[in-house]
Each structure stands twice: as structure tokens, then as C-alpha cells.
JSON list of C-alpha atoms in Angstrom, two decimals:
[
{"chain": "W", "resi": 1163, "resn": "MET", "atom": "CA", "xyz": [144.88, 90.61, 14.45]},
{"chain": "W", "resi": 1164, "resn": "SER", "atom": "CA", "xyz": [144.62, 87.46, 16.53]},
{"chain": "W", "resi": 1165, "resn": "THR", "atom": "CA", "xyz": [141.61, 85.21, 16.82]},
{"chain": "W", "resi": 1166, "resn": "THR", "atom": "CA", "xyz": [142.19, 84.10, 20.44]},
{"chain": "W", "resi": 1167, "resn": "PRO", "atom": "CA", "xyz": [139.21, 84.79, 22.65]},
{"chain": "W", "resi": 1168, "resn": "GLU", "atom": "CA", "xyz": [139.62, 87.27, 25.49]},
{"chain": "W", "resi": 1169, "resn": "PRO", "atom": "CA", "xyz": [139.63, 85.74, 28.99]},
{"chain": "W", "resi": 1170, "resn": "ALA", "atom": "CA", "xyz": [136.43, 86.20, 30.96]},
{"chain": "W", "resi": 1171, "resn": "PRO", "atom": "CA", "xyz": [136.68, 88.86, 33.65]},
{"chain": "W", "resi": 1172, "resn": "GLU", "atom": "CA", "xyz": [137.05, 87.52, 37.19]},
{"chain": "W", "resi": 1173, "resn": "PRO", "atom": "CA", "xyz": [134.01, 87.95, 39.43]},
{"chain": "W", "resi": 1174, "resn": "ARG", "atom": "CA", "xyz": [134.37, 90.77, 41.91]},
{"chain": "W", "resi": 1175, "resn": "ALA", "atom": "CA", "xyz": [133.93, 90.35, 45.63]},
{"chain": "W", "resi": 1176, "resn": "PRO", "atom": "CA", "xyz": [130.64, 91.80, 46.86]},
{"chain": "W", "resi": 1177, "resn": "LYS", "atom": "CA", "xyz": [130.88, 95.18, 48.54]},
{"chain": "W", "resi": 1178, "resn": "PRO", "atom": "CA", "xyz": [130.20, 95.20, 52.28]},
{"chain": "W", "resi": 1179, "resn": "ALA", "atom": "CA", "xyz": [126.63, 96.19, 52.97]},
{"chain": "W", "resi": 1180, "resn": "LEU", "atom": "CA", "xyz": [125.59, 98.76, 55.53]},
{"chain": "W", "resi": 1181, "resn": "VAL", "atom": "CA", "xyz": [123.67, 97.21, 58.40]},
{"chain": "W", "resi": 1182, "resn": "PHE", "atom": "CA", "xyz": [121.20, 99.41, 60.24]},
{"chain": "W", "resi": 1183, "resn": "ASP", "atom": "CA", "xyz": [120.27, 96.91, 62.96]},
{"chain": "W", "resi": 1184, "resn": "ASP", "atom": "CA", "xyz": [120.09, 97.96, 66.58]},
{"chain": "W", "resi": 1185, "resn": "PRO", "atom": "CA", "xyz": [123.53, 97.10, 68.04]},
{"chain": "W", "resi": 1186, "resn": "LEU", "atom": "CA", "xyz": [122.02, 96.73, 71.51]},
{"chain": "W", "resi": 1187, "resn": "ASP", "atom": "CA", "xyz": [119.96, 93.74, 70.30]},
{"chain": "W", "resi": 1188, "resn": "GLN", "atom": "CA", "xyz": [123.16, 91.72, 69.75]},
{"chain": "W", "resi": 1189, "resn": "GLN", "atom": "CA", "xyz": [124.97, 89.94, 72.57]},
{"chain": "W", "resi": 1190, "resn": "SER", "atom": "CA", "xyz": [128.51, 91.16, 73.09]},
{"chain": "W", "resi": 1191, "resn": "SER", "atom": "CA", "xyz": [131.41, 89.10, 74.38]},
{"chain": "W", "resi": 1192, "resn": "ASP", "atom": "CA", "xyz": [131.13, 90.96, 77.70]},
{"chain": "W", "resi": 1193, "resn": "ASP", "atom": "CA", "xyz": [127.60, 89.59, 78.15]},
{"chain": "W", "resi": 1194, "resn": "THR", "atom": "CA", "xyz": [128.82, 86.00, 78.39]},
{"chain": "W", "resi": 1195, "resn": "ASP", "atom": "CA", "xyz": [130.55, 84.13, 81.20]},
{"chain": "W", "resi": 1196, "resn": "ARG", "atom": "CA", "xyz": [133.34, 82.99, 78.87]},
{"chain": "W", "resi": 1197, "resn": "GLY", "atom": "CA", "xyz": [136.75, 84.17, 80.03]},
{"chain": "W", "resi": 1198, "resn": "TRP", "atom": "CA", "xyz": [135.71, 85.14, 83.55]},
{"chain": "W", "resi": 1199, "resn": "GLY", "atom": "CA", "xyz": [138.07, 82.99, 85.57]},
{"chain": "W", "resi": 1200, "resn": "GLU", "atom": "CA", "xyz": [137.02, 79.50, 84.61]},
{"chain": "W", "resi": 1201, "resn": "ARG", "atom": "CA", "xyz": [139.90, 77.07, 84.43]},
{"chain": "W", "resi": 1202, "resn": "SER", "atom": "CA", "xyz": [139.93, 73.60, 82.97]},
{"chain": "W", "resi": 1203, "resn": "ASP", "atom": "CA", "xyz": [142.02, 72.03, 85.75]},
{"chain": "W", "resi": 1204, "resn": "GLY", "atom": "CA", "xyz": [140.26, 71.21, 89.03]},
{"chain": "W", "resi": 1205, "resn": "ASP", "atom": "CA", "xyz": [143.42, 71.15, 91.13]},
{"chain": "W", "resi": 1206, "resn": "SER", "atom": "CA", "xyz": [142.80, 72.82, 94.52]},
{"chain": "W", "resi": 1207, "resn": "ALA", "atom": "CA", "xyz": [146.56, 73.13, 95.17]},
{"chain": "W", "resi": 1208, "resn": "ALA", "atom": "CA", "xyz": [146.88, 75.07, 91.92]},
{"chain": "W", "resi": 1209, "resn": "ASP", "atom": "CA", "xyz": [143.98, 77.30, 93.01]},
{"chain": "W", "resi": 1210, "resn": "LEU", "atom": "CA", "xyz": [145.69, 78.06, 96.33]},
{"chain": "W", "resi": 1211, "resn": "ARG", "atom": "CA", "xyz": [149.01, 78.72, 94.57]},
{"chain": "W", "resi": 1212, "resn": "ARG", "atom": "CA", "xyz": [147.30, 81.10, 92.13]},
{"chain": "W", "resi": 1213, "resn": "PHE", "atom": "CA", "xyz": [145.48, 82.85, 94.99]},
{"chain": "W", "resi": 1214, "resn": "LEU", "atom": "CA", "xyz": [148.74, 83.37, 96.90]},
{"chain": "W", "resi": 1215, "resn": "ASP", "atom": "CA", "xyz": [150.59, 84.52, 93.77]},
{"chain": "W", "resi": 1216, "resn": "GLU", "atom": "CA", "xyz": [147.91, 87.06, 92.82]},
{"chain": "W", "resi": 1217, "resn": "LYS", "atom": "CA", "xyz": [147.17, 88.41, 96.30]},
{"chain": "W", "resi": 1218, "resn": "PRO", "atom": "CA", "xyz": [148.05, 92.10, 96.57]},
{"chain": "W", "resi": 1219, "resn": "PRO", "atom": "CA", "xyz": [150.94, 92.94, 98.92]},
{"chain": "W", "resi": 1220, "resn": "HIS", "atom": "CA", "xyz": [148.70, 94.86, 101.32]},
{"chain": "W", "resi": 1221, "resn": "HIS", "atom": "CA", "xyz": [146.76, 91.59, 102.03]},
{"chain": "W", "resi": 1222, "resn": "LEU", "atom": "CA", "xyz": [149.73, 89.73, 103.46]}
]
């Protein structure tokens, strides 16, 4: 029989809790303006090039 102490058990991660909040009270990513066409460059030539590249063929 050995006299070495047993290692302490590692703490367990907490279990995820159920949340019963109203999901409609939270803002979704669709409710923001982020990602709706804003571009960091202010180049008007780049805007025209993008417009011409993305124009549908029936608008020629």
C-alpha cells in the first residue's frame, strides 16, 4: 500500500443552462446595418466598375 496522496479531481465545466428569455427581445444580425453594402474605400471609379460588373444582362 502506498502513502502517496491521490490527485485532486479536476473541476468540471458548468453545464449549459436553459434560457427562457423572449428571443424577439434580442437584436439579430439582420436588424443592423452592418454588412449591407458599406465599403471602406470611397473610390467613385471603383463604385462605377462594381455597378457595371454586377448589372444584370437585361439592363444593358
